[in-house]
Amino acid sequence: MSQQPPAAQAHHSAVATVADRRDWWRDAVIYQVYPRSFADSNGDGMGDLEGVRSRLPYLRDLGVDAVWLSPFYASPQADAGYDVADYRAVDPMFGTLLDADALIRDAHAHGLRIIVDLVPNHSSDQHEWFRRALAEGPGSPLRERYHFRPGKGRNGELPPNDWESIFGGPAWTRVEDGEWYLHLFAPEQPDFNWEHPAVGDEFRSILRFWLDMGVDGFRIDVAHGLVKADGLPDLGAHDQLKLLGNDVMPFFDQDGVHEIYRQWRRILDEYAGERIFVAEAWTPTVERTANYVRPDELHQAFNFQYLSTEWDAEELRTVIDRTLEAMRPVGAPATWVLSNHDVTRHATRFANPPGLGTQIRSAGDRELGLRRARAATLLMLALPGSAYIYQGEELGLPDVVDLPDEVRQDPAYFRGAGQDGFRDGCRVPIPWTREGSSYGFGAGGSWLPQPAAWGELSVEAQTGVADSTLELYRSALRVRRARPDLGAGDAVEWLRAPEGVLAFRRGDFVCVTNTTGESVRTPAYGRALLSSGEVAETGDEAKVPADTTVWWATAD
């Protein structure tokens, strides 16, 4: 088993090097780093922890509060690291535990907190427990830590139930001795059996390992999936429950997950520095999401209802109101997110007609998409709560939709069903410089090919350019940090506005977003702070262009 570096022992108080601000997470702006696509320090074409470390000054100057790192654990990489073989080791492609230790220390020195991914729903099929379970055969105690079952049919040739993998095909794979094991994702990702006490013991130990290393929190992958319905019933039984008004799937969002998180919260609260949990919980409603962030459970949960909302004023207002109303009774902050490593970047989603979902294969109207993406970002950053930024969105990056089939690595792409399998498009390494074999990503090219136009979207090309998307983000985050009205609180005051326009007040701040395809006239609410497009003011009136957000200060 892996060992902690000696320096990690000092990390019990490491968060003291970060600005000591209570409840920092309630209005934090958190930046997601996908390590393999952020920065490559050794020229092997794959991003790594030392690469992330070298770019921490960029993230500090961007103005974010914390950095969330997608998995960098030891893994065969069947699903880009979400198949973990050793939760206490760094995969050699990303570096070592000493690199992780140095990254955490440097981040704290720059005033940045570090949140790491935790993958508790499933392991890799190369995890020691699973390998031993296969080797020892039916009846092995190790098999009880996963979901092994005999099959149906005369000779057990049929899966134990009718569940399907999120990546397509059956959620069961048969092994040579005839038993089947459950995997809600790829076959290389067997699901843990959270009814077994050893699983809970192991993950409480893993939490302490990384907390002792000094991390400031965990993003919990598939937080809604750990507990399965008793007896693993067929989906046909779920259909009957739906008729009775229960839309909770037998393998997702089971009430039993909440006791797990109460136990975890007690561990987290033992540590200084306000460490946090963030849930990736895909639930039927935002009201169900609120169950995960009750006072004795997790701190935040991703707002996928907001991420999935079309560029439409009425729909946006509805999801904003429902989110704030759902979070208020449990005292949790709302979270807002527009892009991540699993969905089409919002600059491309908004470039396409509505109704296509969050995975899109068309570049669409890129100019329109970028204009809407900039406006959507200012709207998001004006809402009360915490906001998440996915690496490269501050550059206005679109999805790379025309990747050749032979370079794709998303496992869902090869399953032929389930998810579209086009997540590679949002994972292409980001550009730092105008020129070079990988536009500054690293000296040895990049693991996914970058478009020829990447250089003009790079950090170098946009820095200092007043109307660039990068400078818009920098300005927005600077204003947000300087004004207590932004981020704090749990409500907005809606103002009268033309059809297709959102307008709300928060203290001495007003945000107006025009989602229509035409310019609209609104009041000029005060001193213009920032806008995503060029706003013309005449006296007390403003002309807000199509697909534009503007911020006003009303009292200064």
Coordinates of C-alpha atoms in Angstrom, one line a residue:
M1 CA 0.0 0.0 0.0
S2 CA 1.1 3.6 -0.6
Q3 CA 2.5 5.8 2.1
Q4 CA 2.1 9.5 2.9
P5 CA 5.2 11.7 2.5
P6 CA 6.6 12.8 5.8
A7 CA 5.8 16.4 5.0
A8 CA 2.1 15.6 5.0
Q9 CA 2.1 15.3 8.8
A10 CA 2.4 19.1 9.1
H11 CA -0.8 19.5 7.0
H12 CA -3.2 19.3 10.0
S13 CA -3.0 23.1 10.1
A14 CA -2.0 23.7 6.5
V15 CA -5.2 25.6 5.8
A16 CA -4.0 28.3 8.1
T17 CA -1.9 29.5 5.1
V18 CA -5.2 30.3 3.3
A19 CA -7.2 33.4 4.2
D20 CA -9.2 32.5 7.3
R21 CA -12.7 33.4 6.3
R22 CA -15.6 31.6 7.9
D23 CA -18.2 30.0 5.6
W24 CA -15.9 30.7 2.6
W25 CA -17.6 28.0 0.6
R26 CA -21.0 29.7 0.7
D27 CA -20.1 32.2 -2.0
A28 CA -16.9 30.7 -3.4
V29 CA -16.0 30.6 -7.0
I30 CA -14.4 27.1 -7.6
Y31 CA -12.4 26.3 -10.7
Q32 CA -12.4 22.7 -12.0
V33 CA -9.1 21.4 -13.3
Y34 CA -9.1 18.3 -15.5
P35 CA -5.5 17.4 -14.8
R36 CA -4.7 15.5 -18.0
S37 CA -5.8 18.5 -20.1
F38 CA -4.6 21.5 -18.0
A39 CA -0.8 21.6 -18.2
D40 CA 2.0 19.1 -19.1
S41 CA 5.2 19.5 -17.2
N42 CA 7.3 16.6 -18.6
G43 CA 6.4 16.6 -22.3
D44 CA 4.7 13.3 -22.5
G45 CA 1.5 14.8 -23.9
M46 CA -0.5 14.3 -20.7
G47 CA -1.2 16.9 -18.1
D48 CA 0.1 16.3 -14.6
L49 CA 0.1 17.7 -11.1
E50 CA 3.4 19.5 -11.5
G51 CA 1.8 21.2 -14.6
V52 CA -1.1 22.3 -12.4
R53 CA 1.3 23.5 -9.8
S54 CA 3.1 25.7 -12.3
R55 CA -0.1 27.4 -13.3
L56 CA -1.4 28.2 -9.8
P57 CA -0.4 31.9 -10.2
Y58 CA -2.7 32.1 -13.2
L59 CA -5.6 30.7 -11.2
R60 CA -4.8 33.1 -8.3
D61 CA -4.8 36.1 -10.6
L62 CA -8.0 34.9 -12.3
G63 CA -9.6 35.4 -9.0
V64 CA -11.0 32.0 -8.0
D65 CA -11.2 30.8 -4.4
A66 CA -10.6 27.1 -4.8
V67 CA -9.5 24.5 -7.3
W68 CA -11.3 21.2 -7.7
L69 CA -9.1 18.5 -9.2
S70 CA -10.6 15.6 -11.2
P71 CA -9.1 12.2 -10.3
F72 CA -5.4 11.7 -10.3
Y73 CA -5.3 8.5 -8.4
A74 CA -3.6 5.3 -9.5
S75 CA -5.9 3.9 -12.3
P76 CA -5.8 1.9 -15.5
Q77 CA -7.6 4.9 -17.0
A78 CA -10.5 2.9 -18.4
D79 CA -12.7 5.9 -17.6
A80 CA -10.2 8.8 -17.4
G81 CA -9.3 8.0 -13.8
Y82 CA -12.8 7.4 -12.5
D83 CA -11.8 3.8 -12.2
V84 CA -9.6 3.9 -9.1
A85 CA -7.2 1.1 -8.3
D86 CA -5.6 2.7 -5.3
Y87 CA -7.2 5.7 -3.5
R88 CA -4.0 6.5 -1.6
A89 CA -1.6 6.7 -4.5
V90 CA -1.1 9.1 -7.4
D91 CA -1.1 7.6 -10.9
P92 CA 2.5 7.8 -12.4
M93 CA 1.1 9.7 -15.4
F94 CA 0.2 12.5 -13.0
G95 CA 3.2 12.3 -10.7
T96 CA 3.7 11.2 -7.1
L97 CA 2.3 11.8 -3.7
L98 CA 5.2 14.3 -3.1
D99 CA 3.9 16.2 -6.2
A100 CA 0.4 16.2 -4.6
D101 CA 1.8 17.4 -1.3
A102 CA 3.7 20.2 -3.1
L103 CA 0.7 21.2 -5.1
I104 CA -1.5 21.5 -1.9
R105 CA 1.2 23.5 -0.1
D106 CA 1.7 25.9 -3.0
A107 CA -2.0 26.4 -3.5
H108 CA -2.4 27.4 0.1
A109 CA 0.5 29.8 -0.2
H110 CA -1.3 31.4 -3.1
G111 CA -4.5 31.7 -1.1
L112 CA -6.2 28.9 -3.0
R113 CA -8.0 25.9 -1.5
I114 CA -7.8 22.4 -3.0
I115 CA -10.8 20.1 -3.4
V116 CA -10.1 16.6 -4.7
D117 CA -12.4 14.1 -6.4
L118 CA -13.6 11.1 -4.4
V119 CA -15.0 8.1 -6.3
P120 CA -17.0 6.0 -3.7
N121 CA -19.6 4.3 -5.9
H122 CA -17.2 2.0 -7.7
S123 CA -13.6 1.0 -8.0
S124 CA -11.4 -0.2 -10.8
D125 CA -11.5 -3.9 -11.7
Q126 CA -7.8 -3.7 -10.9
H127 CA -8.4 -2.7 -7.3
E128 CA -6.9 -5.2 -4.9
W129 CA -10.2 -6.1 -3.4
F130 CA -11.8 -6.9 -6.7
R131 CA -8.8 -8.8 -8.1
R132 CA -8.8 -11.0 -5.0
A133 CA -12.6 -11.5 -5.2
L134 CA -12.2 -12.8 -8.7
A135 CA -9.3 -15.0 -7.8
E136 CA -10.9 -16.6 -4.7
G137 CA -14.2 -17.4 -6.6
P138 CA -17.8 -17.8 -5.4
G139 CA -18.2 -17.6 -1.6
S140 CA -15.2 -15.3 -1.2
P141 CA -15.8 -12.7 1.6
L142 CA -14.2 -10.2 -0.8
R143 CA -17.1 -10.7 -3.2
E144 CA -19.5 -9.4 -0.5
R145 CA -17.8 -6.0 -0.9
Y146 CA -19.2 -5.7 -4.4
H147 CA -22.5 -6.9 -5.9
F148 CA -21.8 -10.4 -7.1
R149 CA -25.0 -12.5 -8.0
P150 CA -25.9 -15.7 -9.8
G151 CA -27.6 -15.2 -13.1
K152 CA -31.1 -16.0 -14.2
G153 CA -32.1 -18.6 -16.7
R154 CA -31.6 -22.3 -16.9
N155 CA -27.8 -22.1 -16.6
G156 CA -27.5 -18.6 -15.1
E157 CA -26.9 -17.2 -18.5
L158 CA -29.0 -14.1 -18.0
P159 CA -28.1 -11.0 -15.9
P160 CA -29.5 -10.9 -12.4
N161 CA -31.8 -8.0 -13.2
D162 CA -32.7 -5.7 -16.1
W163 CA -30.6 -2.7 -15.0
E164 CA -28.7 -1.0 -17.8
S165 CA -25.3 0.7 -17.6
I166 CA -25.2 4.5 -17.8
F167 CA -22.6 3.9 -20.6
G168 CA -25.0 1.6 -22.5
G169 CA -25.6 -2.2 -22.4
P170 CA -26.3 -4.4 -19.4
A171 CA -25.2 -3.2 -16.0
W172 CA -23.9 -6.7 -15.3
T173 CA -20.8 -8.7 -16.5
R174 CA -20.4 -12.4 -16.2
V175 CA -17.1 -13.8 -14.9
E176 CA -15.6 -17.2 -15.8
D177 CA -17.0 -19.0 -12.8
G178 CA -20.5 -18.0 -13.9
E179 CA -21.4 -15.3 -11.4
W180 CA -22.2 -11.8 -12.4
Y181 CA -21.1 -8.4 -11.0
L182 CA -22.8 -5.1 -11.1
H183 CA -21.3 -2.0 -12.8
L184 CA -23.5 1.0 -13.3
F185 CA -20.8 2.4 -15.6
A186 CA -18.1 0.6 -17.6
P187 CA -17.4 -3.1 -16.9
E188 CA -14.0 -2.0 -15.6
Q189 CA -15.9 -0.1 -12.8
P190 CA -17.5 -2.6 -10.4
D191 CA -19.9 -1.1 -7.9
F192 CA -19.1 -1.3 -4.2
N193 CA -21.7 -2.9 -1.9
W194 CA -22.2 -0.2 0.7
E195 CA -24.2 -2.5 2.9
H196 CA -20.8 -4.2 3.8
P197 CA -19.1 -2.5 6.8
A198 CA -15.7 -2.9 5.3
V199 CA -16.5 -0.5 2.5
G200 CA -17.6 2.3 4.9
D201 CA -14.5 1.7 7.1
E202 CA -12.2 1.9 4.1
F203 CA -13.6 5.2 2.8
R204 CA -13.6 6.8 6.3
S205 CA -9.9 5.9 6.3
I206 CA -9.4 7.4 2.8
L207 CA -11.0 10.6 3.9
R208 CA -8.6 11.0 6.8
F209 CA -5.6 10.2 4.6
W210 CA -6.3 13.1 2.2
L211 CA -7.5 15.4 5.0
D212 CA -4.2 14.8 6.8
M213 CA -2.5 15.7 3.5
G214 CA -4.2 19.1 3.8
V215 CA -6.9 19.0 1.2
D216 CA -9.8 21.4 1.8
G217 CA -12.6 19.2 0.6
F218 CA -14.0 16.5 -1.6
R219 CA -16.2 16.4 -4.7
I220 CA -18.1 13.2 -4.4
D221 CA -18.6 11.4 -7.7
V222 CA -22.0 9.7 -8.2
A223 CA -23.0 10.8 -4.7
H224 CA -26.5 9.6 -5.4
G225 CA -25.5 6.1 -6.4
L226 CA -23.8 4.4 -3.4
V227 CA -26.9 2.7 -2.0
K228 CA -29.1 0.4 -4.1
A229 CA -32.7 -0.6 -3.4
D230 CA -33.1 -3.7 -1.3
G231 CA -33.0 -6.9 -3.4
L232 CA -31.9 -5.0 -6.5
P233 CA -35.4 -5.0 -8.0
D234 CA -36.0 -4.9 -11.8
L235 CA -36.8 -1.6 -13.4
G236 CA -40.2 -3.0 -14.1
A237 CA -40.9 -2.8 -10.4
H238 CA -39.7 0.8 -10.5
D239 CA -42.3 1.5 -13.3
Q240 CA -45.0 0.4 -10.9
L241 CA -43.6 2.7 -8.2
K242 CA -43.7 5.6 -10.6
L243 CA -47.4 5.1 -11.0
L244 CA -47.6 5.7 -7.2
G245 CA -45.6 9.0 -7.6
N246 CA -42.2 7.6 -6.6
D247 CA -39.7 8.5 -9.3
V248 CA -36.5 7.5 -7.5
M249 CA -34.6 4.9 -9.4
P250 CA -33.7 1.6 -7.6
F251 CA -30.0 2.3 -8.2
F252 CA -30.0 6.1 -7.6
D253 CA -30.9 8.6 -4.9
Q254 CA -31.8 6.0 -2.3
D255 CA -32.5 7.4 1.2
G256 CA -29.7 5.2 2.7
V257 CA -27.0 7.4 1.3
H258 CA -27.7 10.1 3.8
E259 CA -26.5 8.1 6.8
I260 CA -23.2 7.6 5.0
Y261 CA -22.8 11.3 4.6
R262 CA -23.7 12.1 8.2
Q263 CA -20.8 9.8 9.3
W264 CA -18.5 11.5 6.8
R265 CA -19.5 15.0 8.0
R266 CA -18.6 14.1 11.6
I267 CA -15.1 13.2 10.4
L268 CA -14.8 16.4 8.3
D269 CA -15.9 18.6 11.3
E270 CA -12.9 17.3 13.3
Y271 CA -10.5 19.1 11.1
A272 CA -9.7 22.9 11.2
G273 CA -10.2 25.2 8.3
E274 CA -13.8 24.6 7.2
R275 CA -13.2 21.6 4.9
I276 CA -16.2 20.9 2.6
F277 CA -18.1 18.2 0.7
V278 CA -19.6 18.8 -2.7
A279 CA -22.1 16.3 -4.1
E280 CA -22.4 15.2 -7.7
A281 CA -26.0 14.1 -7.2
W282 CA -28.2 13.7 -10.3
T283 CA -31.7 13.7 -8.7
P284 CA -35.2 14.0 -10.2
T285 CA -35.8 17.5 -8.7
V286 CA -33.8 20.2 -7.0
E287 CA -35.9 19.5 -3.9
R288 CA -34.4 16.0 -3.8
T289 CA -31.0 17.5 -4.2
A290 CA -31.6 19.6 -1.1
N291 CA -31.7 16.4 0.9
Y292 CA -27.9 16.1 0.4
V293 CA -27.1 19.4 1.9
R294 CA -29.0 19.3 5.2
P295 CA -26.9 20.8 8.1
D296 CA -25.4 17.5 9.2
E297 CA -24.6 16.2 5.7
L298 CA -22.8 17.8 2.8
H299 CA -22.1 21.4 2.2
Q300 CA -22.9 21.8 -1.5
A301 CA -24.5 19.9 -4.4
F302 CA -24.1 20.6 -8.0
N303 CA -27.2 22.2 -9.6
F304 CA -27.6 20.1 -12.7
Q305 CA -31.1 21.5 -13.2
Y306 CA -29.5 24.9 -13.8
L307 CA -26.8 23.5 -16.1
S308 CA -29.5 21.7 -18.2
T309 CA -31.6 24.9 -18.6
E310 CA -32.0 26.4 -22.1
W311 CA -31.0 30.0 -22.9
D312 CA -34.5 31.3 -22.2
A313 CA -35.5 33.9 -19.6
E314 CA -38.6 32.2 -18.4
E315 CA -36.9 28.9 -17.9
L316 CA -33.9 30.4 -16.2
R317 CA -36.1 32.4 -13.8
T318 CA -38.0 29.3 -12.9
V319 CA -35.0 27.2 -12.1
I320 CA -33.3 30.0 -10.2
D321 CA -36.5 30.5 -8.0
R322 CA -36.9 26.7 -7.4
T323 CA -33.2 26.4 -6.5
L324 CA -33.2 29.2 -4.0
E325 CA -36.5 28.0 -2.5
A326 CA -35.3 24.4 -2.2
M327 CA -32.0 25.4 -0.5
R328 CA -33.4 28.0 1.9
P329 CA -35.1 25.5 4.3
V330 CA -31.9 23.5 4.8
G331 CA -29.7 26.5 5.1
A332 CA -27.4 25.5 2.2
P333 CA -26.0 27.8 -0.5
A334 CA -27.2 27.4 -4.1
T335 CA -24.6 26.3 -6.6
W336 CA -24.4 27.4 -10.2
V337 CA -22.5 25.7 -13.0
L338 CA -22.6 25.9 -16.8
S339 CA -19.9 23.5 -18.0
N340 CA -17.9 20.5 -16.7
H341 CA -15.9 17.5 -18.0
D342 CA -19.0 15.5 -18.7
V343 CA -21.1 17.9 -20.8
T344 CA -20.7 20.0 -23.9
R345 CA -19.2 23.4 -23.1
H346 CA -21.9 26.0 -22.8
A347 CA -20.3 28.1 -25.6
T348 CA -21.2 25.2 -27.9
R349 CA -24.5 24.2 -26.3
F350 CA -25.9 27.8 -26.6
A351 CA -24.6 27.9 -30.3
N352 CA -27.1 25.2 -31.2
P353 CA -31.0 25.0 -31.3
P354 CA -32.7 24.3 -27.9
G355 CA -33.7 20.8 -27.0
L356 CA -30.5 18.9 -27.8
G357 CA -29.5 18.3 -24.2
T358 CA -26.1 18.6 -22.7
Q359 CA -24.1 16.5 -25.2
I360 CA -24.0 18.0 -28.7
R361 CA -22.2 17.0 -31.8
S362 CA -22.5 20.2 -33.8
A363 CA -20.3 23.3 -33.6
G364 CA -23.4 25.4 -34.4
D365 CA -23.2 29.2 -34.7
R366 CA -20.0 29.9 -32.7
E367 CA -20.3 33.6 -32.6
L368 CA -23.8 33.3 -31.2
G369 CA -22.7 30.6 -28.7
L370 CA -19.8 32.7 -27.4
R371 CA -22.0 35.8 -27.0
R372 CA -24.6 33.8 -25.0
A373 CA -21.9 32.0 -23.0
R374 CA -20.4 35.3 -21.9
A375 CA -23.8 36.6 -20.9
A376 CA -24.7 33.4 -19.1
T377 CA -21.5 33.6 -17.1
L378 CA -22.2 37.1 -15.8
L379 CA -25.8 36.0 -14.9
M380 CA -24.4 33.0 -13.0
L381 CA -21.8 35.1 -11.1
A382 CA -24.5 37.5 -10.0
L383 CA -26.6 34.9 -8.3
P384 CA -26.4 34.1 -4.6
G385 CA -24.4 31.1 -3.7
S386 CA -21.3 29.4 -5.1
A387 CA -20.3 29.2 -8.7
Y388 CA -18.2 26.6 -10.6
I389 CA -16.0 27.4 -13.6
Y390 CA -14.7 24.6 -15.8
Q391 CA -11.1 25.0 -17.1
G392 CA -11.0 26.9 -20.5
E393 CA -14.5 28.4 -20.3
E394 CA -12.8 31.6 -19.3
L395 CA -11.2 31.5 -22.7
G396 CA -14.5 31.0 -24.4
L397 CA -13.4 27.6 -25.6
P398 CA -16.0 25.6 -27.7
D399 CA -16.3 21.9 -27.7
V400 CA -14.1 20.2 -30.3
V401 CA -16.8 18.3 -32.1
D402 CA -14.9 17.0 -35.1
L403 CA -12.4 14.7 -33.3
P404 CA -11.5 11.7 -35.5
D405 CA -13.0 8.4 -34.2
E406 CA -9.5 6.9 -33.8
V407 CA -8.4 9.4 -31.1
R408 CA -11.5 9.3 -29.0
Q409 CA -11.1 7.8 -25.5
D410 CA -14.5 8.2 -23.8
P411 CA -15.6 4.7 -22.9
A412 CA -19.3 5.5 -23.6
Y413 CA -18.3 6.2 -27.2
F414 CA -17.4 2.6 -27.7
R415 CA -20.4 1.1 -25.9
G416 CA -22.8 2.1 -28.7
A417 CA -25.7 3.2 -26.4
G418 CA -26.4 5.0 -23.2
Q419 CA -24.5 8.3 -23.0
D420 CA -23.6 9.8 -26.4
G421 CA -19.9 9.2 -25.7
F422 CA -18.8 12.6 -27.0
R423 CA -17.3 13.9 -23.8
D424 CA -13.8 14.0 -25.3
G425 CA -14.8 17.3 -27.0
C426 CA -14.8 19.2 -23.8
R427 CA -11.6 17.5 -22.6
V428 CA -9.2 18.7 -25.3
P429 CA -6.1 20.3 -23.6
I430 CA -6.4 24.0 -23.2
P431 CA -4.2 26.6 -25.0
W432 CA -1.8 28.8 -23.1
T433 CA 0.2 30.4 -26.0
R434 CA -0.4 31.5 -29.5
E435 CA 2.1 29.0 -31.0
G436 CA 3.9 25.8 -30.3
S437 CA 3.1 22.1 -30.9
S438 CA 0.4 22.2 -28.2
Y439 CA -0.1 25.9 -27.7
G440 CA 1.8 25.9 -24.5
F441 CA 0.1 22.9 -23.0
G442 CA 3.4 21.0 -23.0
A443 CA 6.5 20.3 -25.1
G444 CA 5.4 16.9 -26.4
G445 CA 2.0 17.6 -28.1
S446 CA -1.3 16.7 -26.5
W447 CA -3.2 13.5 -25.9
L448 CA -6.2 14.8 -27.8
P449 CA -5.6 16.9 -31.0
Q450 CA -6.2 20.7 -30.6
P451 CA -7.8 22.7 -33.4
A452 CA -5.7 25.0 -35.5
A453 CA -7.6 28.0 -34.2
W454 CA -6.7 27.2 -30.6
G455 CA -3.8 29.7 -30.5
E456 CA -6.0 32.7 -31.0
L457 CA -8.1 31.6 -28.0
S458 CA -5.1 31.1 -25.8
V459 CA -4.3 32.8 -22.5
E460 CA -1.5 34.7 -24.2
A461 CA -3.7 35.9 -27.0
Q462 CA -6.4 37.2 -24.7
T463 CA -4.4 38.7 -21.8
G464 CA -4.6 42.4 -21.8
V465 CA -7.3 42.5 -24.6
A466 CA -10.1 44.6 -23.1
D467 CA -13.0 42.8 -24.7
S468 CA -11.6 39.3 -24.5
T469 CA -13.5 36.6 -22.7
L470 CA -10.5 36.0 -20.4
E471 CA -10.5 39.7 -19.3
L472 CA -14.3 39.6 -18.9
Y473 CA -13.9 36.7 -16.4
R474 CA -11.1 38.4 -14.6
S475 CA -13.1 41.6 -14.3
A476 CA -16.2 39.8 -13.2
L477 CA -14.4 37.9 -10.4
R478 CA -12.7 41.0 -9.3
V479 CA -16.0 42.9 -9.0
R480 CA -17.7 39.9 -7.3
R481 CA -14.9 39.7 -4.7
A482 CA -15.1 43.4 -4.0
R483 CA -18.9 43.7 -3.6
P484 CA -20.6 41.8 -0.7
D485 CA -23.9 41.9 -2.6
L486 CA -22.6 39.3 -5.0
G487 CA -22.5 35.7 -3.9
A488 CA -23.9 36.2 -0.4
G489 CA -27.5 35.7 0.6
D490 CA -30.3 33.4 -0.5
A491 CA -32.7 35.5 -2.6
V492 CA -33.0 37.9 -5.5
E493 CA -35.5 40.7 -5.9
W494 CA -37.0 40.4 -9.4
L495 CA -37.6 43.7 -11.3
R496 CA -40.1 44.4 -14.1
A497 CA -38.5 43.7 -17.4
P498 CA -39.4 43.3 -21.1
E499 CA -40.3 39.7 -22.3
G500 CA -37.2 37.6 -22.7
V501 CA -35.2 39.7 -20.2
L502 CA -34.2 38.9 -16.6
A503 CA -33.7 41.8 -14.2
F504 CA -33.0 41.5 -10.5
R505 CA -31.7 43.5 -7.6
R506 CA -29.4 42.4 -4.8
G507 CA -28.7 45.2 -2.4
D508 CA -27.1 48.0 -4.3
F509 CA -26.5 45.8 -7.4
V510 CA -28.7 45.1 -10.4
C511 CA -28.2 42.5 -13.0
V512 CA -30.0 42.5 -16.4
T513 CA -29.8 39.7 -18.9
N514 CA -31.3 39.9 -22.4
T515 CA -31.9 36.4 -23.7
T516 CA -33.6 37.6 -26.9
G517 CA -32.1 37.9 -30.3
E518 CA -32.8 41.6 -30.4
S519 CA -31.7 44.8 -28.5
V520 CA -34.0 45.8 -25.7
R521 CA -34.4 49.1 -23.8
T522 CA -34.3 49.0 -20.0
P523 CA -33.7 51.5 -17.3
A524 CA -30.1 52.5 -16.6
Y525 CA -30.0 51.5 -13.0
G526 CA -26.9 53.3 -12.0
R527 CA -23.2 53.2 -12.8
A528 CA -22.4 50.4 -15.2
L529 CA -19.9 48.0 -13.6
L530 CA -19.5 45.4 -16.4
S531 CA -21.3 44.0 -19.4
S532 CA -20.7 41.0 -21.7
G533 CA -21.5 43.2 -24.8
E534 CA -21.5 46.9 -25.6
V535 CA -24.4 48.7 -23.8
A536 CA -25.4 52.1 -24.9
E537 CA -26.8 54.5 -22.3
T538 CA -28.8 57.7 -23.0
G539 CA -29.9 59.5 -19.9
D540 CA -31.9 57.2 -17.7
E541 CA -32.3 54.5 -20.4
A542 CA -30.0 51.8 -21.6
K543 CA -30.0 49.8 -24.9
V544 CA -28.9 46.2 -24.0
P545 CA -27.8 44.2 -27.1
A546 CA -29.1 40.7 -27.9
D547 CA -27.8 37.9 -25.7
T548 CA -26.1 40.3 -23.3
T549 CA -25.8 40.7 -19.5
V550 CA -25.0 44.0 -17.8
W551 CA -24.2 44.8 -14.1
W552 CA -25.0 48.1 -12.5
A553 CA -24.2 49.6 -9.1
T554 CA -27.1 51.6 -7.8
A555 CA -25.6 53.4 -4.9
D556 CA -22.1 54.6 -5.9

